[in-house]
CSV table of C-alpha atoms in Angstrom, one decimal:
chain,number,residue,atom,x,y,z
A,8,MET,CA,4.1,16.6,4.2
A,9,SER,CA,4.4,16.4,0.4
A,10,ASP,CA,3.6,19.8,-1.0
A,11,ALA,CA,7.3,20.7,-1.5
A,12,LEU,CA,7.9,17.3,-3.1
A,13,LYS,CA,5.0,17.7,-5.5
A,14,GLU,CA,6.3,21.1,-6.6
A,15,THR,CA,9.8,19.8,-7.0
A,16,ILE,CA,9.0,16.8,-9.3
A,17,GLY,CA,6.2,18.6,-11.2
A,18,ARG,CA,3.5,16.8,-13.1
A,19,TYR,CA,5.5,14.5,-15.5
A,20,GLY,CA,8.3,12.1,-15.1
A,21,ILE,CA,9.9,9.2,-17.1
A,22,TRP,CA,9.9,5.6,-15.8
A,23,SER,CA,12.8,3.6,-17.3
A,24,ALA,CA,14.5,0.4,-16.6
A,25,GLY,CA,17.2,1.3,-19.2
A,26,LEU,CA,18.4,4.3,-17.1
A,27,ARG,CA,19.3,1.8,-14.3
A,28,SER,CA,22.1,0.1,-16.2
A,29,GLU,CA,25.1,-1.2,-14.2
A,30,ASP,CA,27.3,-1.4,-17.4
A,31,PRO,CA,30.2,1.1,-17.0
A,32,ALA,CA,30.4,1.3,-20.8
A,33,ARG,CA,26.9,2.8,-20.8
A,34,ARG,CA,27.5,5.6,-18.3
A,35,GLY,CA,28.0,8.3,-20.9
A,36,GLU,CA,24.8,7.2,-22.7
A,37,LEU,CA,22.9,7.3,-19.4
A,38,THR,CA,24.1,10.7,-18.3
A,39,GLU,CA,23.4,12.3,-21.7
A,40,ALA,CA,19.9,10.9,-21.6
A,41,ALA,CA,19.3,12.2,-18.1
A,42,ALA,CA,20.6,15.7,-19.0
A,43,GLU,CA,18.3,15.7,-22.0
A,44,LEU,CA,15.3,14.6,-19.9
A,45,GLU,CA,15.9,17.5,-17.6
A,46,GLU,CA,16.2,19.9,-20.5
A,47,LEU,CA,12.9,18.6,-21.9
A,48,GLY,CA,11.2,19.6,-18.7
A,49,TYR,CA,10.6,16.3,-17.0
A,50,GLY,CA,10.7,16.7,-13.2
A,51,ALA,CA,11.7,13.2,-12.2
A,52,VAL,CA,13.2,9.9,-13.5
A,53,TRP,CA,12.0,6.7,-11.9
A,54,LEU,CA,14.4,3.7,-12.2
A,55,GLY,CA,12.9,0.3,-12.8
A,56,GLY,CA,14.5,-3.1,-12.3
A,57,ASN,CA,15.0,-3.3,-8.5
A,58,SER,CA,17.1,-0.2,-8.5
A,59,ALA,CA,19.0,1.3,-5.6
A,60,ALA,CA,20.7,4.6,-4.7
A,61,ALA,CA,23.9,3.6,-6.5
A,62,HIS,CA,22.0,3.6,-9.8
A,63,ALA,CA,20.8,7.1,-9.2
A,64,VAL,CA,24.2,8.6,-8.6
A,65,PRO,CA,25.4,9.1,-12.2
A,66,LEU,CA,22.1,10.6,-13.3
A,67,ILE,CA,22.0,13.0,-10.4
A,68,GLU,CA,25.6,14.0,-11.0
A,69,ALA,CA,24.8,14.8,-14.6
A,70,THR,CA,21.9,17.1,-13.9
A,71,SER,CA,21.1,20.0,-11.6
A,72,THR,CA,17.4,19.7,-10.7
A,73,LEU,CA,16.2,16.3,-11.8
A,74,THR,CA,14.8,14.1,-9.0
A,75,VAL,CA,15.7,10.4,-9.3
A,76,GLY,CA,13.7,7.8,-7.5
A,77,THR,CA,13.8,4.0,-7.3
A,78,SER,CA,10.7,2.3,-8.7
A,79,ILE,CA,11.1,0.0,-7.0
A,80,GLN,CA,13.8,-1.2,-4.6
A,81,SER,CA,12.8,-4.7,-3.4
A,82,ILE,CA,12.8,-5.0,0.4
A,83,TRP,CA,14.0,-8.6,0.0
A,84,GLU,CA,17.2,-7.8,-1.9
A,85,HIS,CA,18.5,-4.8,0.0
A,86,GLU,CA,19.1,-4.7,3.8
A,87,PRO,CA,17.6,-1.7,5.5
A,88,ALA,CA,20.9,-0.7,7.0
A,89,ASP,CA,22.5,-0.6,3.6
A,90,SER,CA,19.6,1.3,2.1
A,91,ALA,CA,19.8,3.9,4.9
A,92,ALA,CA,23.6,4.3,4.6
A,93,SER,CA,23.3,4.7,0.8
A,94,PHE,CA,20.6,7.2,1.2
A,95,ALA,CA,22.5,9.2,3.7
A,96,GLU,CA,25.6,9.3,1.5
A,97,LEU,CA,23.6,10.5,-1.5
A,98,GLU,CA,21.6,12.9,0.4
A,99,ALA,CA,24.7,14.5,1.9
A,100,ALA,CA,26.2,15.0,-1.6
A,101,HIS,CA,23.0,16.0,-3.4
A,102,PRO,CA,20.3,17.1,-0.9
A,103,GLY,CA,16.8,16.6,-1.9
A,104,ARG,CA,17.6,14.9,-5.3
A,105,PHE,CA,16.9,11.2,-4.4
A,106,LEU,CA,13.7,9.4,-3.4
A,107,LEU,CA,13.7,5.9,-2.0
A,108,GLY,CA,10.8,4.0,-3.6
A,109,LEU,CA,10.2,0.7,-1.8
A,110,GLY,CA,8.0,-2.4,-2.6
A,111,VAL,CA,7.5,-6.0,-1.7
A,112,SER,CA,8.2,-7.4,-5.2
A,113,HIS,CA,6.6,-10.8,-5.9
A,114,ALA,CA,6.7,-14.3,-4.5
A,115,LYS,CA,8.1,-15.7,-7.8
A,116,ARG,CA,11.1,-13.3,-7.6
A,117,ALA,CA,12.0,-13.6,-3.9
A,118,ASP,CA,12.6,-17.0,-2.2
A,119,GLN,CA,12.2,-15.4,1.2
A,120,TYR,CA,8.8,-13.9,0.3
A,121,ARG,CA,6.7,-14.3,3.5
A,122,ARG,CA,4.0,-12.1,5.0
A,123,PRO,CA,4.9,-9.1,2.7
A,124,TYR,CA,3.0,-6.5,4.6
A,125,SER,CA,4.6,-7.3,7.9
A,126,ALA,CA,8.0,-7.4,6.3
A,127,LEU,CA,7.4,-4.0,4.8
A,128,VAL,CA,6.4,-2.6,8.2
A,129,ALA,CA,9.6,-4.1,9.7
A,130,TYR,CA,11.7,-2.6,6.9
A,131,LEU,CA,10.3,0.9,7.6
A,132,ASP,CA,10.9,0.4,11.3
A,133,ALA,CA,14.5,-0.4,10.6
A,134,LEU,CA,14.9,2.7,8.3
A,135,ASP,CA,13.5,4.8,11.2
A,136,ALA,CA,16.0,3.2,13.6
A,137,ALA,CA,19.1,3.9,11.6
A,138,GLY,CA,20.2,6.9,13.6
A,139,GLU,CA,21.8,9.7,11.6
A,140,ALA,CA,21.4,7.6,8.5
A,141,ALA,CA,17.6,7.2,9.0
A,142,VAL,CA,15.6,7.7,5.8
A,143,PRO,CA,12.9,10.3,6.7
A,144,ALA,CA,9.3,9.6,5.8
A,145,ASN,CA,9.2,12.5,3.4
A,146,ARG,CA,12.0,11.0,1.3
A,147,ARG,CA,10.6,7.5,0.8
A,148,LEU,CA,7.6,6.2,-1.1
A,149,LEU,CA,5.8,2.9,-1.3
A,150,ALA,CA,4.6,1.0,-4.4
A,151,ALA,CA,1.2,0.5,-2.9
A,152,LEU,CA,-1.7,-1.3,-4.6
A,153,GLY,CA,-4.1,-2.6,-1.9
A,154,PRO,CA,-5.8,-0.8,0.9
A,155,LYS,CA,-3.4,-1.8,3.7
A,156,SER,CA,-0.3,-0.8,1.8
A,157,LEU,CA,-1.9,2.5,0.8
A,158,GLU,CA,-2.7,3.2,4.4
A,159,LEU,CA,0.9,2.4,5.3
A,160,ALA,CA,2.1,4.8,2.5
A,161,ARG,CA,-0.2,7.5,3.9
A,162,ASP,CA,1.0,7.0,7.5
A,163,ARG,CA,4.7,6.3,7.1
A,164,SER,CA,5.9,7.7,3.8
A,165,ALA,CA,5.6,10.6,1.4
A,166,GLY,CA,3.1,8.7,-0.6
A,167,SER,CA,2.5,6.0,-3.2
A,168,ILE,CA,4.1,5.2,-6.6
A,169,PRO,CA,1.8,2.4,-7.9
A,170,TYR,CA,2.7,0.5,-11.1
A,171,LEU,CA,0.4,-0.8,-13.8
A,172,VAL,CA,-2.8,0.9,-12.6
A,173,THR,CA,-5.8,2.7,-14.0
A,174,PRO,CA,-7.4,6.1,-13.4
A,175,GLU,CA,-10.0,4.2,-11.3
A,176,HIS,CA,-7.3,2.8,-9.1
A,177,THR,CA,-5.8,6.3,-8.8
A,178,ALA,CA,-9.2,7.6,-7.5
A,179,TYR,CA,-9.4,4.7,-5.1
A,180,SER,CA,-5.8,5.4,-3.9
A,181,ARG,CA,-6.5,9.1,-3.4
A,182,GLU,CA,-9.5,8.4,-1.3
A,183,ILE,CA,-7.4,6.3,1.1
A,184,LEU,CA,-4.3,8.5,1.0
A,185,GLY,CA,-6.1,11.8,1.6
A,186,GLU,CA,-5.0,15.0,0.0
A,187,ALA,CA,-1.5,15.5,1.3
A,188,PRO,CA,0.6,12.4,0.3
A,189,LEU,CA,2.1,12.2,-3.2
A,190,LEU,CA,0.3,10.0,-5.6
A,191,ALA,CA,2.5,9.3,-8.7
A,192,PRO,CA,1.3,6.3,-10.8
A,193,GLU,CA,3.2,4.8,-13.7
A,194,LEU,CA,1.5,4.8,-17.1
A,195,GLY,CA,2.6,2.9,-20.2
A,196,VAL,CA,2.5,5.0,-23.3
A,197,VAL,CA,2.3,3.5,-26.8
A,198,LEU,CA,3.0,6.1,-29.5
A,199,GLU,CA,0.9,4.3,-32.1
A,200,SER,CA,-2.5,5.1,-33.5
A,201,ASP,CA,-3.2,1.9,-35.3
A,202,PRO,CA,-5.4,-0.1,-32.8
A,203,ALA,CA,-4.0,-3.6,-33.8
A,204,ARG,CA,-0.4,-2.5,-33.6
A,205,ALA,CA,-0.8,-0.5,-30.4
A,206,ARG,CA,-2.6,-3.3,-28.6
A,207,ALA,CA,-0.1,-5.9,-29.8
A,208,LEU,CA,2.8,-3.8,-28.4
A,209,ALA,CA,1.0,-3.4,-25.1
A,210,ARG,CA,0.2,-7.1,-24.9
A,211,GLY,CA,3.8,-8.1,-25.5
A,212,PHE,CA,4.8,-5.8,-22.7
A,213,LEU,CA,2.0,-6.9,-20.3
A,214,ALA,CA,2.4,-10.7,-20.7
A,215,MET,CA,5.1,-11.0,-18.0
A,216,TYR,CA,3.0,-9.1,-15.5
A,217,LEU,CA,0.0,-11.3,-16.0
A,218,THR,CA,1.9,-14.1,-14.3
A,219,LEU,CA,2.3,-12.1,-11.1
A,220,PRO,CA,-0.6,-12.3,-8.6
A,221,ASN,CA,0.1,-8.9,-7.0
A,222,TYR,CA,-1.0,-7.3,-10.3
A,223,THR,CA,-3.7,-9.7,-11.4
A,224,ASN,CA,-5.3,-9.6,-7.9
A,225,ASN,CA,-5.4,-5.9,-8.1
A,226,PHE,CA,-7.0,-6.0,-11.5
A,227,LEU,CA,-9.7,-8.3,-10.2
A,228,ARG,CA,-10.3,-6.0,-7.2
A,229,HIS,CA,-11.0,-3.2,-9.5
A,230,GLY,CA,-13.7,-4.6,-11.8
A,231,PHE,CA,-11.8,-6.8,-14.3
A,232,THR,CA,-12.5,-10.5,-14.7
A,233,GLU,CA,-10.6,-13.7,-15.3
A,234,ASP,CA,-11.6,-13.4,-19.0
A,235,ASP,CA,-9.9,-10.0,-19.1
A,236,LEU,CA,-6.6,-11.7,-17.9
A,237,ALA,CA,-6.7,-14.4,-20.5
A,238,ASP,CA,-4.8,-14.5,-23.8
A,239,ASP,CA,-2.4,-11.7,-22.8
A,240,GLY,CA,-5.2,-9.4,-21.8
A,241,SER,CA,-8.6,-8.3,-23.2
A,242,ASP,CA,-8.9,-5.1,-25.2
A,243,ARG,CA,-10.7,-3.6,-22.2
A,244,LEU,CA,-7.8,-4.3,-19.9
A,245,ILE,CA,-5.2,-3.1,-22.5
A,246,ASP,CA,-7.1,0.1,-23.1
A,247,ALA,CA,-7.4,0.8,-19.4
A,248,LEU,CA,-3.7,0.2,-18.6
A,249,PHE,CA,-2.0,2.0,-21.5
A,250,ALA,CA,-2.3,5.3,-23.3
A,251,TRP,CA,-2.3,4.8,-27.1
A,252,GLY,CA,-3.7,6.6,-30.1
A,253,ASP,CA,-3.1,10.0,-31.7
A,254,GLU,CA,-1.6,12.8,-29.7
A,255,THR,CA,-5.0,14.1,-28.5
A,256,THR,CA,-6.1,10.7,-27.3
A,257,ILE,CA,-2.8,10.0,-25.4
A,258,ARG,CA,-3.0,13.4,-23.8
A,259,THR,CA,-6.6,12.8,-22.7
A,260,ARG,CA,-5.6,9.4,-21.2
A,261,ILE,CA,-2.8,11.0,-19.2
A,262,ASP,CA,-5.0,13.8,-18.0
A,263,ALA,CA,-7.5,11.2,-16.8
A,264,PHE,CA,-5.0,10.2,-14.1
A,265,PHE,CA,-4.8,13.8,-12.9
A,266,GLU,CA,-8.5,14.1,-12.9
A,267,ALA,CA,-8.7,11.0,-10.7
A,268,GLY,CA,-6.3,12.5,-8.2
A,269,ALA,CA,-2.7,11.9,-9.3
A,270,ASP,CA,-0.1,14.6,-8.6
A,271,HIS,CA,2.5,13.3,-11.0
A,272,VAL,CA,2.5,10.6,-13.7
A,273,ALA,CA,5.6,8.5,-14.5
A,274,LEU,CA,5.4,7.8,-18.2
A,275,GLN,CA,6.9,4.6,-19.6
A,276,VAL,CA,7.4,4.3,-23.3
A,277,VAL,CA,6.2,0.9,-24.7
A,278,ASN,CA,7.4,0.3,-28.2
A,279,GLY,CA,8.6,-3.3,-28.5
A,280,GLU,CA,12.3,-2.4,-27.9
A,281,PRO,CA,14.2,-4.2,-25.2
A,282,ARG,CA,13.4,-2.9,-21.7
A,283,ASP,CA,16.9,-1.6,-21.2
A,284,ALA,CA,16.6,0.6,-24.3
A,285,LEU,CA,16.6,4.4,-24.1
A,286,PRO,CA,13.8,5.6,-26.4
A,287,ARG,CA,15.1,9.2,-26.5
A,288,LYS,CA,13.1,10.2,-29.6
A,289,ALA,CA,9.9,9.0,-28.0
A,290,TRP,CA,10.7,11.0,-24.8
A,291,GLN,CA,11.1,14.0,-27.0
A,292,SER,CA,7.8,13.3,-28.7
A,293,LEU,CA,6.1,13.0,-25.3
A,294,ALA,CA,7.6,16.2,-24.1
A,295,SER,CA,6.1,18.0,-27.1
A,296,LEU,CA,2.8,16.4,-26.6
A,297,LEU,CA,2.7,17.5,-22.9
A,298,ALA,CA,3.8,21.1,-23.6
């Protein structure tokens, strides 16, 4: 199902909440950044911050080959009929350029959060029932962490786009998904070789996620302990979740995900700047590192 998709997006993409901005005054900045990412050789951009098809439009219009995906769109905040209609409109204008990444978000962020797995299944059912606007399985992805959601990604989507995971989780995911589905984990990259500085930046970024059980439960399932989750994360947890160090070390950490079974890695720059920043110099440095 996903061979063509894997070829289209290539091995490396950029994960960014900043490229999702709804501020009209930033449109020029966003489109320039997207065009540059395409020129640098990245195959895909993954939009954070509960993004939707509308956020992908200016980036797709400003580029010719770049794939843009949501990472993720919360099923609680977008009705499936609206998602299907938006997908159909964008697909008609720019065939094959947009991927609908879906997830269940978190109980702390959605008042209606109930039985998330069942809700996700129902959402996929609704997307399938949307008639001419239906979102086909090969154009949607699931942010899957646990075994049931990974099986669902395998059976009813093009694959999985897990966030905040390790190479060990990638190997676990590949075993459940099998060979064909796309597996495209996100990875935080800290372009800093000083251990204290690098880990401090990573901890500042991670702190918010350590309040969300979907992530912490996944860490505990994969060999970490409550001690690893305390005090903004142990060195062991930080070093497993983020790539930091000199160029060789960072490249080795990225390659570990491919060795574990990833098809594509979505790289997120972690540098202490606001999450809506566009770290273009860091994206350039990463592109050189990956060449």
